[in-house]
Amino acid sequence: MIMKLIKEVCEPCSRPINIGQPLLECEACRTAIHTKCFKVAGFCPTNGLWVCKVCSLNVIPRYNPFSGMISDGGDKFYDDEGGCDDETIQKISNVLDQCQSYSTADLNRVVKELQNSCNLSSTHSKFTSYFVNLDGNKTNFDCLNVELKRIELNFSVIGIAETNTDEPLKELYRIPQYNSFYQVTQENKLKGTGVALYVANHLNAEVIENLGYCTPDIESIFVKITQSSSKLTLISGVIYRPPNGDIHNFLKSFDHICKLLPKSGVRIMGDFNVDLLKVNGDAGNGKYILCE
């Protein structure tokens, strides 16, 4: 008795997928098609995975350049070799995959759960940061203060982009129990410029001058943070890329900043105005420098 093999059928062309033919498999539902039929079938790369048209509608686009580096432990003979088993990379990838937006109420609930589970105090426990592109202190700073009051957590550092406020005017914009550090704004530019850091007053902070930029292509400010009760040192900074600036100059300056920073103990916030979900073009190419 000769067993008749049941061949999988490629839905777009309604033809069987024969052994040895190039095929493409949806990494979500495992639907298989001929590789040459992927455009007709609507297969597309999403979050580092090839998925069919149906599955792509149910996937939230995320930026995770590390997902393709991780070995999934699969036993398929055609899997690429060299999957990364680095524990740190896996942790970073998991964080990026699990990122989600929270309402203020949900955020407060999560913060309370973390504080209770780790037995942490709300003020001096772990380093926390908050970033916002404010689109002008004059218009929105009061709203920021109200929002911070609604969040039941005293952030270690608050970063702001587009303050539209020069350093001499910083005392007009105060956040209770924080010390402010402002970068100069671009000359003759009234909007879309200015970065600042607010550091909780139980921390000691000192501006790192050689990491500060204010050009048409990049604006930045960094501080070195210490605490009298600890020997640990942390560097926190804000980087802003004006959308009309030259991205190549931005990436060159950003790369220079990264080379000056230590390998650990660094927290960078900012608005890079780069669509990291794009895989082609200058904006997409920038992600490789950002990952490094």
GROMACS .gro file of N, CA and C in nm, residues 173-248:
model
  228
  173TYR      N    1   0.992   7.862   3.544
  173TYR     CA    2   0.924   7.732   3.527
  173TYR      C    3   0.982   7.633   3.629
  174ARG      N    4   0.916   7.624   3.741
  174ARG     CA    5   0.964   7.539   3.850
  174ARG      C    6   0.873   7.419   3.871
  175ILE      N    7   0.935   7.309   3.909
  175ILE     CA    8   0.863   7.190   3.955
  175ILE      C    9   0.903   7.171   4.100
  176PRO      N   10   0.809   7.169   4.192
  176PRO     CA   11   0.842   7.158   4.335
  176PRO      C   12   0.931   7.037   4.364
  177GLN      N   13   1.034   7.059   4.444
  177GLN     CA   14   1.128   6.957   4.490
  177GLN      C   15   1.219   6.907   4.378
  178TYR      N   16   1.240   6.990   4.276
  178TYR     CA   17   1.332   6.956   4.168
  178TYR      C   18   1.424   7.075   4.139
  179ASN      N   19   1.548   7.044   4.099
  179ASN     CA   20   1.642   7.143   4.048
  179ASN      C   21   1.646   7.134   3.896
  180SER      N   22   1.649   7.249   3.829
  180SER     CA   23   1.639   7.250   3.683
  180SER      C   24   1.773   7.281   3.618
  181PHE      N   25   1.792   7.220   3.500
  181PHE     CA   26   1.912   7.241   3.419
  181PHE      C   27   1.868   7.259   3.274
  182TYR      N   28   1.898   7.375   3.217
  182TYR     CA   29   1.851   7.408   3.083
  182TYR      C   30   1.968   7.426   2.987
  183GLN      N   31   1.949   7.378   2.863
  183GLN     CA   32   2.043   7.406   2.756
  183GLN      C   33   1.999   7.535   2.686
  184VAL      N   34   2.094   7.607   2.629
  184VAL     CA   35   2.058   7.727   2.554
  184VAL      C   36   1.974   7.686   2.433
  185THR      N   37   1.893   7.778   2.385
  185THR     CA   38   1.811   7.751   2.267
  185THR      C   39   1.880   7.802   2.142
  186GLN      N   40   1.832   7.757   2.027
  186GLN     CA   41   1.891   7.801   1.901
  186GLN      C   42   1.859   7.950   1.879
  187GLU      N   43   1.957   8.022   1.835
  187GLU     CA   44   1.944   8.166   1.816
  187GLU      C   45   1.842   8.198   1.708
  188ASN      N   46   1.759   8.297   1.737
  188ASN     CA   47   1.655   8.344   1.644
  188ASN      C   48   1.550   8.238   1.611
  189LYS      N   49   1.538   8.140   1.697
  189LYS     CA   50   1.435   8.038   1.679
  189LYS      C   51   1.343   8.041   1.799
  190LEU      N   52   1.216   8.072   1.779
  190LEU     CA   53   1.123   8.089   1.889
  190LEU      C   54   1.048   7.961   1.923
  191LYS      N   55   1.047   7.865   1.831
  191LYS     CA   56   0.968   7.743   1.851
  191LYS      C   57   1.047   7.623   1.803
  192GLY      N   58   1.025   7.507   1.871
  192GLY     CA   59   1.092   7.385   1.829
  192GLY      C   60   1.236   7.378   1.869
  193THR      N   61   1.270   7.430   1.988
  193THR     CA   62   1.408   7.428   2.035
  193THR      C   63   1.410   7.423   2.188
  194GLY      N   64   1.521   7.379   2.242
  194GLY     CA   65   1.539   7.380   2.388
  194GLY      C   66   1.516   7.245   2.453
  195VAL      N   67   1.615   7.201   2.531
  195VAL     CA   68   1.602   7.078   2.611
  195VAL      C   69   1.636   7.111   2.756
  196ALA      N   70   1.578   7.034   2.848
  196ALA     CA   71   1.598   7.060   2.990
  196ALA      C   72   1.587   6.932   3.071
  197LEU      N   73   1.649   6.934   3.189
  197LEU     CA   74   1.638   6.824   3.285
  197LEU      C   75   1.598   6.881   3.420
  198TYR      N   76   1.507   6.812   3.486
  198TYR     CA   77   1.470   6.844   3.624
  198TYR      C   78   1.511   6.723   3.709
  199VAL      N   79   1.597   6.746   3.807
  199VAL     CA   80   1.650   6.638   3.890
  199VAL      C   81   1.597   6.655   4.032
  200ALA      N   82   1.545   6.545   4.088
  200ALA     CA   83   1.491   6.549   4.225
  200ALA      C   84   1.596   6.604   4.321
  201ASN      N   85   1.553   6.690   4.413
  201ASN     CA   86   1.650   6.761   4.497
  201ASN      C   87   1.719   6.677   4.603
  202HIS      N   88   1.680   6.547   4.617
  202HIS     CA   89   1.756   6.461   4.707
  202HIS      C   90   1.878   6.400   4.636
  203LEU      N   91   1.891   6.432   4.505
  203LEU     CA   92   2.005   6.386   4.427
  203LEU      C   93   2.097   6.502   4.395
  204ASN      N   94   2.226   6.473   4.383
  204ASN     CA   95   2.324   6.574   4.342
  204ASN      C   96   2.345   6.563   4.191
  205ALA      N   97   2.342   6.676   4.122
  205ALA     CA   98   2.355   6.674   3.976
  205ALA      C   99   2.451   6.781   3.928
  206GLU      N  100   2.530   6.743   3.828
  206GLU     CA  101   2.628   6.834   3.770
  206GLU      C  102   2.625   6.820   3.619
  207VAL      N  103   2.613   6.932   3.548
  207VAL     CA  104   2.605   6.930   3.401
  207VAL      C  105   2.738   6.884   3.342
  208ILE      N  106   2.731   6.794   3.244
  208ILE     CA  107   2.849   6.747   3.171
  208ILE      C  108   2.860   6.830   3.044
  209GLU      N  109   2.947   6.928   3.045
  209GLU     CA  110   2.951   7.028   2.939
  209GLU      C  111   2.983   6.970   2.802
  210ASN      N  112   3.076   6.873   2.794
  210ASN     CA  113   3.119   6.824   2.662
  210ASN      C  114   3.016   6.733   2.595
  211LEU      N  115   2.905   6.705   2.663
  211LEU     CA  116   2.798   6.625   2.602
  211LEU      C  117   2.680   6.713   2.561
  212GLY      N  118   2.694   6.843   2.581
  212GLY     CA  119   2.586   6.935   2.546
  212GLY      C  120   2.600   6.990   2.405
  213TYR      N  121   2.490   6.985   2.330
  213TYR     CA  122   2.487   7.036   2.192
  213TYR      C  123   2.369   7.131   2.176
  214CYS      N  124   2.387   7.229   2.090
  214CYS     CA  125   2.276   7.312   2.046
  214CYS      C  126   2.305   7.358   1.904
  215THR      N  127   2.263   7.275   1.808
  215THR     CA  128   2.286   7.302   1.667
  215THR      C  129   2.154   7.280   1.593
  216PRO      N  130   2.145   7.319   1.465
  216PRO     CA  131   2.023   7.293   1.389
  216PRO      C  132   1.993   7.144   1.371
  217ASP      N  133   2.092   7.056   1.402
  217ASP     CA  134   2.075   6.914   1.379
  217ASP      C  135   2.056   6.833   1.507
  218ILE      N  136   2.101   6.885   1.620
  218ILE     CA  137   2.089   6.811   1.746
  218ILE      C  138   2.098   6.907   1.865
  219GLU      N  139   2.017   6.879   1.967
  219GLU     CA  140   2.024   6.951   2.093
  219GLU      C  141   2.031   6.847   2.204
  220SER      N  142   2.115   6.873   2.304
  220SER     CA  143   2.129   6.775   2.412
  220SER      C  144   2.177   6.841   2.540
  221ILE      N  145   2.146   6.774   2.651
  221ILE     CA  146   2.197   6.813   2.782
  221ILE      C  147   2.209   6.687   2.866
  222PHE      N  148   2.322   6.673   2.936
  222PHE     CA  149   2.348   6.557   3.021
  222PHE      C  150   2.395   6.603   3.158
  223VAL      N  151   2.358   6.527   3.260
  223VAL     CA  152   2.405   6.555   3.395
  223VAL      C  153   2.459   6.427   3.459
  224LYS      N  154   2.555   6.447   3.546
  224LYS     CA  155   2.609   6.338   3.627
  224LYS      C  156   2.538   6.341   3.762
  225ILE      N  157   2.478   6.229   3.800
  225ILE     CA  158   2.395   6.224   3.920
  225ILE      C  159   2.459   6.135   4.026
  226THR      N  160   2.469   6.187   4.147
  226THR     CA  161   2.518   6.110   4.261
  226THR      C  162   2.424   6.130   4.378
  227GLN      N  163   2.441   6.046   4.479
  227GLN     CA  164   2.361   6.056   4.600
  227GLN      C  165   2.454   6.038   4.719
  228SER      N  166   2.437   6.122   4.820
  228SER     CA  167   2.528   6.121   4.934
  228SER      C  168   2.530   5.986   5.006
  229SER      N  169   2.421   5.911   4.999
  229SER     CA  170   2.412   5.784   5.070
  229SER      C  171   2.463   5.666   4.987
  230SER      N  172   2.512   5.692   4.866
  230SER     CA  173   2.556   5.584   4.778
  230SER      C  174   2.679   5.627   4.698
  231LYS      N  175   2.761   5.528   4.663
  231LYS     CA  176   2.879   5.555   4.581
  231LYS      C  177   2.848   5.543   4.432
  232LEU      N  178   2.727   5.502   4.399
  232LEU     CA  179   2.690   5.483   4.259
  232LEU      C  180   2.676   5.617   4.187
  233THR      N  181   2.715   5.617   4.060
  233THR     CA  182   2.704   5.735   3.975
  233THR      C  183   2.620   5.700   3.852
  234LEU      N  184   2.534   5.792   3.815
  234LEU     CA  185   2.447   5.770   3.699
  234LEU      C  186   2.452   5.893   3.610
  235ILE      N  187   2.445   5.871   3.481
  235ILE     CA  188   2.440   5.982   3.385
  235ILE      C  189   2.304   5.979   3.317
  236SER      N  190   2.237   6.093   3.318
  236SER     CA  191   2.107   6.104   3.254
  236SER      C  192   2.109   6.220   3.156
  237GLY      N  193   2.042   6.203   3.043
  237GLY     CA  194   2.044   6.309   2.943
  237GLY      C  195   1.920   6.311   2.856
  238VAL      N  196   1.903   6.423   2.789
  238VAL     CA  197   1.794   6.441   2.692
  238VAL      C  198   1.856   6.479   2.558
  239ILE      N  199   1.808   6.414   2.452
  239ILE     CA  200   1.853   6.445   2.317
  239ILE      C  201   1.730   6.477   2.232
  240TYR      N  202   1.741   6.583   2.153
  240TYR     CA  203   1.631   6.622   2.063
  240TYR      C  204   1.687   6.645   1.924
  241ARG      N  205   1.621   6.584   1.826
  241ARG     CA  206   1.659   6.608   1.686
  241ARG      C  207   1.553   6.692   1.618
  242PRO      N  208   1.586   6.818   1.586
  242PRO     CA  209   1.490   6.900   1.511
  242PRO      C  210   1.454   6.830   1.379
  243PRO      N  211   1.326   6.817   1.348
  243PRO     CA  212   1.286   6.738   1.231
  243PRO      C  213   1.339   6.791   1.099
  244ASN      N  214   1.372   6.920   1.092
  244ASN     CA  215   1.424   6.977   0.968
  244ASN      C  216   1.576   6.970   0.959
  245GLY      N  217   1.640   6.914   1.062
  245GLY     CA  218   1.785   6.904   1.062
  245GLY      C  219   1.833   6.790   0.973
  246ASP      N  220   1.964   6.787   0.951
  246ASP     CA  221   2.026   6.683   0.870
  246ASP      C  222   2.046   6.558   0.955
  247ILE      N  223   1.983   6.447   0.916
  247ILE     CA  224   1.990   6.326   0.998
  247ILE      C  225   2.131   6.268   1.003
  248HIS      N  226   2.208   6.286   0.895
  248HIS     CA  227   2.345   6.235   0.895
  248HIS      C  228   2.430   6.309   0.999
   0.00000   0.00000   0.00000
